[in-house]
Amino acid sequence: MPKPPFDLAGRVAIVTGGGRGIGAAIVTRLAQAGATVVIANRTLDVAEALARELAVEGLAVHCVPFDKLDRNGLRVMVDDIARQYGRLDIVVHNAGGCPWSSLEDLDEAKLDDTLALNLNASFWLAQAAIPHMRAIGFGRILVTSSVSARVAMGGGAHYSAAKAGVNAFIRGAAFELARDGITVNGVEAGFIEKPGRGTMSAPETKAKLERFIPVGQMGSADDIACAMLYLASAEAKYVTGQTIVVDGGSTLPETGFAVERQWGL
Ligand SMILES: NC(=O)c1ccc[n+]([C@@H]2O[C@H](COP(=O)([O-])OP(=O)(O)OC[C@H]3O[C@@H](n4cnc5c(N)ncnc54)[C@H](O)[C@@H]3O)[C@@H](O)[C@H]2O)c1
């Protein structure tokens, strides 16, 4: 019997920001595919609640605190996890986001924090993972990016710049690691519905937005997680340096997310 596709049995994965939202969906998909998953999360209680929920299904999910975004902090965390679980196959840098701000009001702290979380931490997480992945001749370095890398969003120039940097990082790192069995890819998420989404969850706003999304609805966290599962799998060995756009076709029309501004979303 051939193995089912996207089987991750025996693999060890780290997912940053895996306690909720898109990260939680990624954790769930990777664990359901058989991986041992470590959720690296700022708030441990949230991650532990998810781990307990998944343990009921017999899935192997563990948690560590993740709030040191610097090079050394991430290296210590990654080394500890690789030592404890015996190997490291997959890292997903999913933690991200930004404090929205007009360009005029943007201060240094907001810009620095946005770059540190979304972009710099992608570098440091990948750098820490490389020796462990080289040791087993297999690696999947994945980042949750955003369509904001390519389309303008009012109040988010710093976020767009960070995610565009992520996409460029993915291409550069993929090229460098291509001979090591290590692939580097990302998923560019569009409008993803999740609990606590704020204004975008307001039914009238959502309805307006969905008129402009070609598939007619906002995406789910699981839509992103399914793309991540594919990229994490052995089957995706010939895909590297890519960001898969999962946005229901939102960025197909030339106007793209200009609707956002029009509605003051
Ligand atoms: N939801 C969307 O529509 C959407 C669209 C495009 C891209 N994304 C990206 O998807 C990823 C997940 O976002 P989400 O929508 O699930 O949002 P979310 O706010 O639920 O998740 C973000 C995660 O990042 C973690 N995080 C934030 N700041 C941190 C910090 N300083 N240190 C450590 N952890 C920190 C949070 O604890 C949380 O777990 C992010 O990278 C985001 O940029 C989301």
PDB file of C-alpha atoms and ligand atoms in Angstrom:
ATOM      1  CA  MET A   1       0.000   0.000   0.000  1.00  0.00           C
ATOM      2  CA  PRO A   2       1.505   3.419  -0.883  1.00  0.00           C
ATOM      3  CA  LYS A   3       1.626   5.869   2.011  1.00  0.00           C
ATOM      4  CA  PRO A   4      -1.095   8.531   1.967  1.00  0.00           C
ATOM      5  CA  PRO A   5       0.171  11.859   0.602  1.00  0.00           C
ATOM      6  CA  PHE A   6       1.572  14.528   2.920  1.00  0.00           C
ATOM      7  CA  ASP A   7       2.387  12.012   5.645  1.00  0.00           C
ATOM      8  CA  LEU A   8       4.515  13.700   8.329  1.00  0.00           C
ATOM      9  CA  ALA A   9       4.942  10.713  10.667  1.00  0.00           C
ATOM     10  CA  GLY A  10       8.294  10.913  12.459  1.00  0.00           C
ATOM     11  CA  ARG A  11       8.807  14.582  11.624  1.00  0.00           C
ATOM     12  CA  VAL A  12       9.325  17.286  14.244  1.00  0.00           C
ATOM     13  CA  ALA A  13       7.933  20.763  13.578  1.00  0.00           C
ATOM     14  CA  ILE A  14       8.008  24.144  15.305  1.00  0.00           C
ATOM     15  CA  VAL A  15       5.215  26.648  14.639  1.00  0.00           C
ATOM     16  CA  THR A  16       5.659  30.170  16.010  1.00  0.00           C
ATOM     17  CA  GLY A  17       2.478  31.942  17.045  1.00  0.00           C
ATOM     18  CA  GLY A  18       0.754  28.571  16.821  1.00  0.00           C
ATOM     19  CA  GLY A  19      -1.643  29.078  19.713  1.00  0.00           C
ATOM     20  CA  ARG A  20      -4.446  30.746  17.811  1.00  0.00           C
ATOM     21  CA  GLY A  21      -5.710  31.884  14.419  1.00  0.00           C
ATOM     22  CA  ILE A  22      -3.811  30.697  11.359  1.00  0.00           C
ATOM     23  CA  GLY A  23      -1.019  29.260  13.518  1.00  0.00           C
ATOM     24  CA  ALA A  24      -3.427  27.004  15.409  1.00  0.00           C
ATOM     25  CA  ALA A  25      -4.788  25.669  12.114  1.00  0.00           C
ATOM     26  CA  ILE A  26      -1.238  24.953  10.897  1.00  0.00           C
ATOM     27  CA  VAL A  27      -0.415  23.153  14.150  1.00  0.00           C
ATOM     28  CA  THR A  28      -3.563  21.068  13.792  1.00  0.00           C
ATOM     29  CA  ARG A  29      -2.922  20.072  10.161  1.00  0.00           C
ATOM     30  CA  LEU A  30       0.740  19.168  10.775  1.00  0.00           C
ATOM     31  CA  ALA A  31      -0.124  17.159  13.888  1.00  0.00           C
ATOM     32  CA  GLN A  32      -2.988  15.360  12.113  1.00  0.00           C
ATOM     33  CA  ALA A  33      -0.496  14.415   9.384  1.00  0.00           C
ATOM     34  CA  GLY A  34       1.600  12.681  12.051  1.00  0.00           C
ATOM     35  CA  ALA A  35       4.225  15.288  13.013  1.00  0.00           C
ATOM     36  CA  THR A  36       5.269  16.018  16.573  1.00  0.00           C
ATOM     37  CA  VAL A  37       4.525  19.738  16.760  1.00  0.00           C
ATOM     38  CA  VAL A  38       5.960  22.269  19.184  1.00  0.00           C
ATOM     39  CA  ILE A  39       3.928  25.453  19.493  1.00  0.00           C
ATOM     40  CA  ALA A  40       6.220  28.390  20.201  1.00  0.00           C
ATOM     41  CA  ASN A  41       3.862  30.971  21.603  1.00  0.00           C
ATOM     42  CA  ARG A  42       3.976  34.240  23.465  1.00  0.00           C
ATOM     43  CA  THR A  43       1.073  33.261  25.700  1.00  0.00           C
ATOM     44  CA  LEU A  44       1.628  29.758  26.983  1.00  0.00           C
ATOM     45  CA  ASP A  45      -1.847  29.202  28.432  1.00  0.00           C
ATOM     46  CA  VAL A  46      -3.449  29.662  24.994  1.00  0.00           C
ATOM     47  CA  ALA A  47      -1.002  27.201  23.419  1.00  0.00           C
ATOM     48  CA  GLU A  48      -1.463  24.694  26.216  1.00  0.00           C
ATOM     49  CA  ALA A  49      -5.234  24.792  25.807  1.00  0.00           C
ATOM     50  CA  LEU A  50      -4.831  23.916  22.113  1.00  0.00           C
ATOM     51  CA  ALA A  51      -2.310  21.186  22.923  1.00  0.00           C
ATOM     52  CA  ARG A  52      -4.757  19.635  25.429  1.00  0.00           C
ATOM     53  CA  GLU A  53      -7.551  19.769  22.853  1.00  0.00           C
ATOM     54  CA  LEU A  54      -5.394  18.008  20.262  1.00  0.00           C
ATOM     55  CA  ALA A  55      -4.102  15.464  22.784  1.00  0.00           C
ATOM     56  CA  VAL A  56      -7.682  14.201  23.075  1.00  0.00           C
ATOM     57  CA  GLU A  57      -7.376  13.211  19.390  1.00  0.00           C
ATOM     58  CA  GLY A  58      -4.099  11.444  20.246  1.00  0.00           C
ATOM     59  CA  LEU A  59      -1.951  14.105  18.571  1.00  0.00           C
ATOM     60  CA  ALA A  60       1.557  14.986  19.768  1.00  0.00           C
ATOM     61  CA  VAL A  61       1.613  18.739  20.444  1.00  0.00           C
ATOM     62  CA  HIS A  62       3.897  20.490  22.938  1.00  0.00           C
ATOM     63  CA  CYS A  63       4.447  24.119  23.913  1.00  0.00           C
ATOM     64  CA  VAL A  64       7.342  26.453  24.644  1.00  0.00           C
ATOM     65  CA  PRO A  65       7.330  30.190  25.348  1.00  0.00           C
ATOM     66  CA  PHE A  66       8.264  32.365  22.340  1.00  0.00           C
ATOM     67  CA  ASP A  67       8.867  36.004  22.981  1.00  0.00           C
ATOM     68  CA  LYS A  68      12.587  36.386  22.317  1.00  0.00           C
ATOM     69  CA  LEU A  69      12.651  37.443  18.693  1.00  0.00           C
ATOM     70  CA  ASP A  70      16.378  38.069  18.617  1.00  0.00           C
ATOM     71  CA  ARG A  71      18.992  35.795  17.079  1.00  0.00           C
ATOM     72  CA  ASN A  72      20.230  34.295  20.320  1.00  0.00           C
ATOM     73  CA  GLY A  73      16.798  33.756  21.838  1.00  0.00           C
ATOM     74  CA  LEU A  74      15.574  31.884  18.776  1.00  0.00           C
ATOM     75  CA  ARG A  75      18.734  29.798  18.536  1.00  0.00           C
ATOM     76  CA  VAL A  76      18.454  28.666  22.158  1.00  0.00           C
ATOM     77  CA  MET A  77      14.805  27.746  21.653  1.00  0.00           C
ATOM     78  CA  VAL A  78      15.427  25.808  18.435  1.00  0.00           C
ATOM     79  CA  ASP A  79      18.458  23.954  19.828  1.00  0.00           C
ATOM     80  CA  ASP A  80      16.513  22.962  22.943  1.00  0.00           C
ATOM     81  CA  ILE A  81      13.612  21.626  20.914  1.00  0.00           C
ATOM     82  CA  ALA A  82      15.860  19.708  18.491  1.00  0.00           C
ATOM     83  CA  ARG A  83      17.737  18.173  21.431  1.00  0.00           C
ATOM     84  CA  GLN A  84      14.571  17.258  23.289  1.00  0.00           C
ATOM     85  CA  TYR A  85      12.745  15.695  20.330  1.00  0.00           C
ATOM     86  CA  GLY A  86      15.831  14.267  18.628  1.00  0.00           C
ATOM     87  CA  ARG A  87      15.566  16.113  15.300  1.00  0.00           C
ATOM     88  CA  LEU A  88      14.033  19.099  13.551  1.00  0.00           C
ATOM     89  CA  ASP A  89      12.373  18.825  10.132  1.00  0.00           C
ATOM     90  CA  ILE A  90       9.990  21.760   9.781  1.00  0.00           C
ATOM     91  CA  VAL A  91       9.889  25.337  11.066  1.00  0.00           C
ATOM     92  CA  VAL A  92       6.962  27.630  10.366  1.00  0.00           C
ATOM     93  CA  HIS A  93       7.397  31.288  11.220  1.00  0.00           C
ATOM     94  CA  ASN A  94       3.777  32.240  11.512  1.00  0.00           C
ATOM     95  CA  ALA A  95       3.859  34.796  14.335  1.00  0.00           C
ATOM     96  CA  GLY A  96       3.314  38.177  12.763  1.00  0.00           C
ATOM     97  CA  GLY A  97       1.088  41.169  12.353  1.00  0.00           C
ATOM     98  CA  CYS A  98       1.626  44.815  13.104  1.00  0.00           C
ATOM     99  CA  PRO A  99       0.287  47.853  14.932  1.00  0.00           C
ATOM    100  CA  TRP A 100      -1.515  49.722  12.131  1.00  0.00           C
ATOM    101  CA  SER A 101      -0.459  53.292  11.616  1.00  0.00           C
ATOM    102  CA  SER A 102      -0.519  55.941   8.933  1.00  0.00           C
ATOM    103  CA  LEU A 103       2.906  56.721   7.527  1.00  0.00           C
ATOM    104  CA  GLU A 104       2.700  60.183   9.075  1.00  0.00           C
ATOM    105  CA  ASP A 105       2.157  58.794  12.562  1.00  0.00           C
ATOM    106  CA  LEU A 106       4.556  55.872  12.292  1.00  0.00           C
ATOM    107  CA  ASP A 107       7.264  55.967  14.936  1.00  0.00           C
ATOM    108  CA  GLU A 108      10.520  54.047  15.173  1.00  0.00           C
ATOM    109  CA  ALA A 109       9.234  51.552  17.712  1.00  0.00           C
ATOM    110  CA  LYS A 110       6.295  50.506  15.499  1.00  0.00           C
ATOM    111  CA  LEU A 111       8.488  50.115  12.436  1.00  0.00           C
ATOM    112  CA  ASP A 112      11.236  48.257  14.305  1.00  0.00           C
ATOM    113  CA  ASP A 113       8.789  45.918  16.059  1.00  0.00           C
ATOM    114  CA  THR A 114       7.001  45.111  12.811  1.00  0.00           C
ATOM    115  CA  LEU A 115      10.236  44.289  11.023  1.00  0.00           C
ATOM    116  CA  ALA A 116      11.619  42.341  14.001  1.00  0.00           C
ATOM    117  CA  LEU A 117       8.524  40.160  14.305  1.00  0.00           C
ATOM    118  CA  ASN A 118       7.659  39.511  10.667  1.00  0.00           C
ATOM    119  CA  LEU A 119      10.993  39.740   8.872  1.00  0.00           C
ATOM    120  CA  ASN A 120      14.008  39.513  11.159  1.00  0.00           C
ATOM    121  CA  ALA A 121      12.637  36.570  13.122  1.00  0.00           C
ATOM    122  CA  SER A 122      12.244  34.672   9.810  1.00  0.00           C
ATOM    123  CA  PHE A 123      16.005  34.996   9.346  1.00  0.00           C
ATOM    124  CA  TRP A 124      16.912  33.981  12.883  1.00  0.00           C
ATOM    125  CA  LEU A 125      14.506  31.050  13.031  1.00  0.00           C
ATOM    126  CA  ALA A 126      15.784  29.728   9.705  1.00  0.00           C
ATOM    127  CA  GLN A 127      19.409  30.265  10.660  1.00  0.00           C
ATOM    128  CA  ALA A 128      18.928  28.346  13.901  1.00  0.00           C
ATOM    129  CA  ALA A 129      17.173  25.496  12.092  1.00  0.00           C
ATOM    130  CA  ILE A 130      19.725  24.993   9.298  1.00  0.00           C
ATOM    131  CA  PRO A 131      22.313  22.874  11.181  1.00  0.00           C
ATOM    132  CA  HIS A 132      19.603  20.537  12.482  1.00  0.00           C
ATOM    133  CA  MET A 133      18.095  20.179   9.010  1.00  0.00           C
ATOM    134  CA  ARG A 134      21.478  19.672   7.356  1.00  0.00           C
ATOM    135  CA  ALA A 135      22.172  16.887   9.867  1.00  0.00           C
ATOM    136  CA  ILE A 136      19.195  14.902   8.532  1.00  0.00           C
ATOM    137  CA  GLY A 137      19.385  16.062   4.906  1.00  0.00           C
ATOM    138  CA  PHE A 138      15.813  17.319   5.029  1.00  0.00           C
ATOM    139  CA  GLY A 139      14.237  20.613   5.938  1.00  0.00           C
ATOM    140  CA  ARG A 140      11.174  22.710   5.367  1.00  0.00           C
ATOM    141  CA  ILE A 141      11.432  26.399   6.271  1.00  0.00           C
ATOM    142  CA  LEU A 142       8.051  28.074   5.940  1.00  0.00           C
ATOM    143  CA  VAL A 143       6.756  31.576   6.608  1.00  0.00           C
ATOM    144  CA  THR A 144       3.236  32.967   6.712  1.00  0.00           C
ATOM    145  CA  SER A 145       3.373  35.936   4.386  1.00  0.00           C
ATOM    146  CA  SER A 146       0.596  38.198   3.186  1.00  0.00           C
ATOM    147  CA  VAL A 147      -0.793  39.559  -0.040  1.00  0.00           C
ATOM    148  CA  SER A 148       0.038  42.934   1.520  1.00  0.00           C
ATOM    149  CA  ALA A 149       3.551  42.199   0.277  1.00  0.00           C
ATOM    150  CA  ARG A 150       2.260  43.026  -3.207  1.00  0.00           C
ATOM    151  CA  VAL A 151      -0.801  45.194  -2.772  1.00  0.00           C
ATOM    152  CA  ALA A 152      -1.133  48.476  -0.943  1.00  0.00           C
ATOM    153  CA  MET A 153      -3.060  48.651   2.323  1.00  0.00           C
ATOM    154  CA  GLY A 154      -3.847  51.966   3.977  1.00  0.00           C
ATOM    155  CA  GLY A 155      -2.071  52.239   7.326  1.00  0.00           C
ATOM    156  CA  GLY A 156       0.138  49.254   6.665  1.00  0.00           C
ATOM    157  CA  ALA A 157       3.145  50.399   4.640  1.00  0.00           C
ATOM    158  CA  HIS A 158       5.462  49.015   7.335  1.00  0.00           C
ATOM    159  CA  TYR A 159       3.629  45.667   7.340  1.00  0.00           C
ATOM    160  CA  SER A 160       3.712  45.508   3.516  1.00  0.00           C
ATOM    161  CA  ALA A 161       7.430  46.241   3.565  1.00  0.00           C
ATOM    162  CA  ALA A 162       8.047  43.523   6.171  1.00  0.00           C
ATOM    163  CA  LYS A 163       6.073  40.880   4.247  1.00  0.00           C
ATOM    164  CA  ALA A 164       7.651  41.895   0.917  1.00  0.00           C
ATOM    165  CA  GLY A 165      10.970  41.408   2.695  1.00  0.00           C
ATOM    166  CA  VAL A 166       9.782  37.972   3.805  1.00  0.00           C
ATOM    167  CA  ASN A 167       9.059  37.015   0.181  1.00  0.00           C
ATOM    168  CA  ALA A 168      12.517  38.173  -0.884  1.00  0.00           C
ATOM    169  CA  PHE A 169      14.070  36.322   2.065  1.00  0.00           C
ATOM    170  CA  ILE A 170      12.279  33.151   0.947  1.00  0.00           C
ATOM    171  CA  ARG A 171      13.753  33.370  -2.556  1.00  0.00           C
ATOM    172  CA  GLY A 172      17.277  34.141  -1.383  1.00  0.00           C
ATOM    173  CA  ALA A 173      17.347  31.497   1.341  1.00  0.00           C
ATOM    174  CA  ALA A 174      15.836  28.868  -0.964  1.00  0.00           C
ATOM    175  CA  PHE A 175      18.590  29.410  -3.494  1.00  0.00           C
ATOM    176  CA  GLU A 176      21.268  29.078  -0.846  1.00  0.00           C
ATOM    177  CA  LEU A 177      19.852  25.881   0.686  1.00  0.00           C
ATOM    178  CA  ALA A 178      18.621  24.135  -2.452  1.00  0.00           C
ATOM    179  CA  ARG A 179      21.396  21.514  -2.489  1.00  0.00           C
ATOM    180  CA  ASP A 180      20.841  20.538   1.150  1.00  0.00           C
ATOM    181  CA  GLY A 181      17.389  18.984   0.871  1.00  0.00           C
ATOM    182  CA  ILE A 182      16.050  22.102   2.565  1.00  0.00           C
ATOM    183  CA  THR A 183      13.262  24.029   0.863  1.00  0.00           C
ATOM    184  CA  VAL A 184      12.113  27.522   1.819  1.00  0.00           C
ATOM    185  CA  ASN A 185       8.592  28.624   0.942  1.00  0.00           C
ATOM    186  CA  GLY A 186       5.715  30.709   2.179  1.00  0.00           C
ATOM    187  CA  VAL A 187       2.005  31.228   1.932  1.00  0.00           C
ATOM    188  CA  GLU A 188       0.647  34.668   1.119  1.00  0.00           C
ATOM    189  CA  ALA A 189      -2.634  34.900   2.964  1.00  0.00           C
ATOM    190  CA  GLY A 190      -5.502  37.083   1.772  1.00  0.00           C
ATOM    191  CA  PHE A 191      -8.465  38.079   3.927  1.00  0.00           C
ATOM    192  CA  ILE A 192      -8.716  35.301   6.463  1.00  0.00           C
ATOM    193  CA  GLU A 193     -11.635  35.068   8.807  1.00  0.00           C
ATOM    194  CA  LYS A 194     -10.876  34.196  12.373  1.00  0.00           C
ATOM    195  CA  PRO A 195     -12.484  34.746  15.726  1.00  0.00           C
ATOM    196  CA  GLY A 196     -11.837  38.215  17.154  1.00  0.00           C
ATOM    197  CA  ARG A 197     -11.077  39.692  13.761  1.00  0.00           C
ATOM    198  CA  GLY A 198     -12.526  43.058  14.846  1.00  0.00           C
ATOM    199  CA  THR A 199     -14.100  45.349  12.269  1.00  0.00           C
ATOM    200  CA  MET A 200     -13.751  42.804   9.505  1.00  0.00           C
ATOM    201  CA  SER A 201     -16.046  40.422  11.348  1.00  0.00           C
ATOM    202  CA  ALA A 202     -18.860  42.982  11.311  1.00  0.00           C
ATOM    203  CA  PRO A 203     -21.480  41.362   9.081  1.00  0.00           C
ATOM    204  CA  GLU A 204     -21.993  44.421   6.855  1.00  0.00           C
ATOM    205  CA  THR A 205     -18.243  44.884   6.309  1.00  0.00           C
ATOM    206  CA  LYS A 206     -17.756  41.198   5.632  1.00  0.00           C
ATOM    207  CA  ALA A 207     -20.640  41.194   3.147  1.00  0.00           C
ATOM    208  CA  LYS A 208     -19.163  44.182   1.291  1.00  0.00           C
ATOM    209  CA  LEU A 209     -15.764  42.616   1.199  1.00  0.00           C
ATOM    210  CA  GLU A 210     -17.039  39.276  -0.011  1.00  0.00           C
ATOM    211  CA  ARG A 211     -18.667  40.936  -3.018  1.00  0.00           C
ATOM    212  CA  PHE A 212     -15.183  41.823  -4.210  1.00  0.00           C
ATOM    213  CA  ILE A 213     -13.458  38.519  -3.458  1.00  0.00           C
ATOM    214  CA  PRO A 214     -13.712  36.444  -6.657  1.00  0.00           C
ATOM    215  CA  VAL A 215     -14.597  33.186  -4.856  1.00  0.00           C
ATOM    216  CA  GLY A 216     -17.250  35.115  -2.886  1.00  0.00           C
ATOM    217  CA  GLN A 217     -16.071  34.519   0.652  1.00  0.00           C
ATOM    218  CA  MET A 218     -13.299  35.232   3.097  1.00  0.00           C
ATOM    219  CA  GLY A 219     -10.742  32.479   3.616  1.00  0.00           C
ATOM    220  CA  SER A 220     -10.370  30.287   6.670  1.00  0.00           C
ATOM    221  CA  ALA A 221      -7.252  29.659   8.720  1.00  0.00           C
ATOM    222  CA  ASP A 222      -7.451  26.073   7.490  1.00  0.00           C
ATOM    223  CA  ASP A 223      -7.139  27.243   3.869  1.00  0.00           C
ATOM    224  CA  ILE A 224      -3.695  28.562   4.788  1.00  0.00           C
ATOM    225  CA  ALA A 225      -2.866  25.488   6.861  1.00  0.00           C
ATOM    226  CA  CYS A 226      -3.606  23.122   3.948  1.00  0.00           C
ATOM    227  CA  ALA A 227      -1.149  24.989   1.718  1.00  0.00           C
ATOM    228  CA  MET A 228       1.419  24.855   4.524  1.00  0.00           C
ATOM    229  CA  LEU A 229       0.860  21.117   4.926  1.00  0.00           C
ATOM    230  CA  TYR A 230       1.663  20.562   1.258  1.00  0.00           C
ATOM    231  CA  LEU A 231       4.804  22.729   1.442  1.00  0.00           C
ATOM    232  CA  ALA A 232       5.906  20.895   4.613  1.00  0.00           C
ATOM    233  CA  SER A 233       5.584  17.500   2.989  1.00  0.00           C
ATOM    234  CA  ALA A 234       8.178  15.357   1.261  1.00  0.00           C
ATOM    235  CA  GLU A 235       6.007  15.577  -1.869  1.00  0.00           C
ATOM    236  CA  ALA A 236       6.816  19.301  -2.204  1.00  0.00           C
ATOM    237  CA  LYS A 237      10.531  18.566  -2.639  1.00  0.00           C
ATOM    238  CA  TYR A 238      10.669  20.265  -6.059  1.00  0.00           C
ATOM    239  CA  VAL A 239       9.050  23.490  -4.858  1.00  0.00           C
ATOM    240  CA  THR A 240      11.359  26.078  -3.329  1.00  0.00           C
ATOM    241  CA  GLY A 241      11.639  29.849  -3.117  1.00  0.00           C
ATOM    242  CA  GLN A 242       7.904  30.255  -3.678  1.00  0.00           C
ATOM    243  CA  THR A 243       5.017  31.937  -1.962  1.00  0.00           C
ATOM    244  CA  ILE A 244       1.671  30.344  -2.713  1.00  0.00           C
ATOM    245  CA  VAL A 245      -1.077  32.947  -2.829  1.00  0.00           C
ATOM    246  CA  VAL A 246      -4.158  31.774  -0.942  1.00  0.00           C
ATOM    247  CA  ASP A 247      -6.597  34.654  -1.263  1.00  0.00           C
ATOM    248  CA  GLY A 248      -9.702  33.471  -3.098  1.00  0.00           C
ATOM    249  CA  GLY A 249      -8.490  35.388  -6.138  1.00  0.00           C
ATOM    250  CA  SER A 250      -8.611  38.753  -4.322  1.00  0.00           C
ATOM    251  CA  THR A 251      -5.438  40.012  -5.929  1.00  0.00           C
ATOM    252  CA  LEU A 252      -6.412  38.952  -9.455  1.00  0.00           C
ATOM    253  CA  PRO A 253      -8.266  42.140 -10.397  1.00  0.00           C
ATOM    254  CA  GLU A 254      -6.088  45.130 -11.022  1.00  0.00           C
ATOM    255  CA  THR A 255      -7.915  47.153  -8.401  1.00  0.00           C
ATOM    256  CA  GLY A 256      -7.011  44.536  -5.802  1.00  0.00           C
ATOM    257  CA  PHE A 257      -7.475  45.687  -2.276  1.00  0.00           C
ATOM    258  CA  ALA A 258      -8.127  49.311  -3.215  1.00  0.00           C
ATOM    259  CA  VAL A 259     -11.631  48.513  -1.983  1.00  0.00           C
ATOM    260  CA  GLU A 260     -10.202  48.419   1.493  1.00  0.00           C
ATOM    261  CA  ARG A 261      -9.355  52.058   1.466  1.00  0.00           C
ATOM    262  CA  GLN A 262     -12.611  53.004  -0.147  1.00  0.00           C
ATOM    263  CA  TRP A 263     -14.470  51.443   2.773  1.00  0.00           C
ATOM    264  CA  GLY A 264     -12.069  52.549   5.474  1.00  0.00           C
ATOM    265  CA  LEU A 265     -11.625  48.967   6.648  1.00  0.00           C
TER     266      LEU A 265
HETATM  267  N1  LIG B   1      -5.569  36.957   9.264  1.00  0.00           N
HETATM  268  C1  LIG B   1      -5.271  37.424   8.073  1.00  0.00           C
HETATM  269  O1  LIG B   1      -6.161  37.858   7.344  1.00  0.00           O
HETATM  270  C2  LIG B   1      -3.851  37.416   7.593  1.00  0.00           C
HETATM  271  C3  LIG B   1      -3.623  37.816   6.292  1.00  0.00           C
HETATM  272  C4  LIG B   1      -2.343  37.800   5.811  1.00  0.00           C
HETATM  273  C5  LIG B   1      -1.299  37.360   6.613  1.00  0.00           C
HETATM  274  N2  LIG B   1      -1.527  37.002   7.890  1.00  0.00           N
HETATM  275  C6  LIG B   1      -0.379  36.553   8.697  1.00  0.00           C
HETATM  276  O2  LIG B   1      -0.727  35.342   9.311  1.00  0.00           O
HETATM  277  C7  LIG B   1       0.030  35.166  10.489  1.00  0.00           C
HETATM  278  C8  LIG B   1      -0.883  34.765  11.616  1.00  0.00           C
HETATM  279  O3  LIG B   1      -1.777  35.829  11.855  1.00  0.00           O
HETATM  280  P1  LIG B   1      -3.269  35.643  12.376  1.00  0.00           P
HETATM  281  O4  LIG B   1      -4.130  36.340  11.423  1.00  0.00           O
HETATM  282  O5  LIG B   1      -3.566  34.224  12.724  1.00  0.00           O
HETATM  283  O6  LIG B   1      -3.234  36.598  13.654  1.00  0.00           O
HETATM  284  P2  LIG B   1      -3.121  36.326  15.192  1.00  0.00           P
HETATM  285  O7  LIG B   1      -3.007  37.679  15.794  1.00  0.00           O
HETATM  286  O8  LIG B   1      -4.200  35.440  15.648  1.00  0.00           O
HETATM  287  O9  LIG B   1      -1.739  35.562  15.289  1.00  0.00           O
HETATM  288  C9  LIG B   1      -0.529  36.209  15.352  1.00  0.00           C
HETATM  289  C10 LIG B   1       0.362  35.382  16.242  1.00  0.00           C
HETATM  290  O10 LIG B   1       1.613  36.060  16.360  1.00  0.00           O
HETATM  291  C11 LIG B   1       1.970  36.111  17.731  1.00  0.00           C
HETATM  292  N3  LIG B   1       2.744  37.312  18.006  1.00  0.00           N
HETATM  293  C12 LIG B   1       2.396  38.579  17.701  1.00  0.00           C
HETATM  294  N4  LIG B   1       3.349  39.417  18.155  1.00  0.00           N
HETATM  295  C13 LIG B   1       4.310  38.647  18.753  1.00  0.00           C
HETATM  296  C14 LIG B   1       5.536  38.919  19.398  1.00  0.00           C
HETATM  297  N5  LIG B   1       5.989  40.170  19.519  1.00  0.00           N
HETATM  298  N6  LIG B   1       6.253  37.886  19.886  1.00  0.00           N
HETATM  299  C15 LIG B   1       5.814  36.642  19.771  1.00  0.00           C
HETATM  300  N7  LIG B   1       4.653  36.302  19.168  1.00  0.00           N
HETATM  301  C16 LIG B   1       3.920  37.307  18.675  1.00  0.00           C
HETATM  302  C17 LIG B   1       0.644  36.176  18.482  1.00  0.00           C
HETATM  303  O11 LIG B   1       0.828  35.739  19.821  1.00  0.00           O
HETATM  304  C18 LIG B   1      -0.217  35.235  17.655  1.00  0.00           C
HETATM  305  O12 LIG B   1      -0.060  33.898  18.086  1.00  0.00           O
HETATM  306  C19 LIG B   1       0.789  36.474  10.701  1.00  0.00           C
HETATM  307  O13 LIG B   1       2.114  36.334  10.228  1.00  0.00           O
HETATM  308  C20 LIG B   1       0.027  37.454   9.837  1.00  0.00           C
HETATM  309  O14 LIG B   1       0.859  38.519   9.432  1.00  0.00           O
HETATM  310  C21 LIG B   1      -2.778  37.019   8.400  1.00  0.00           C
END
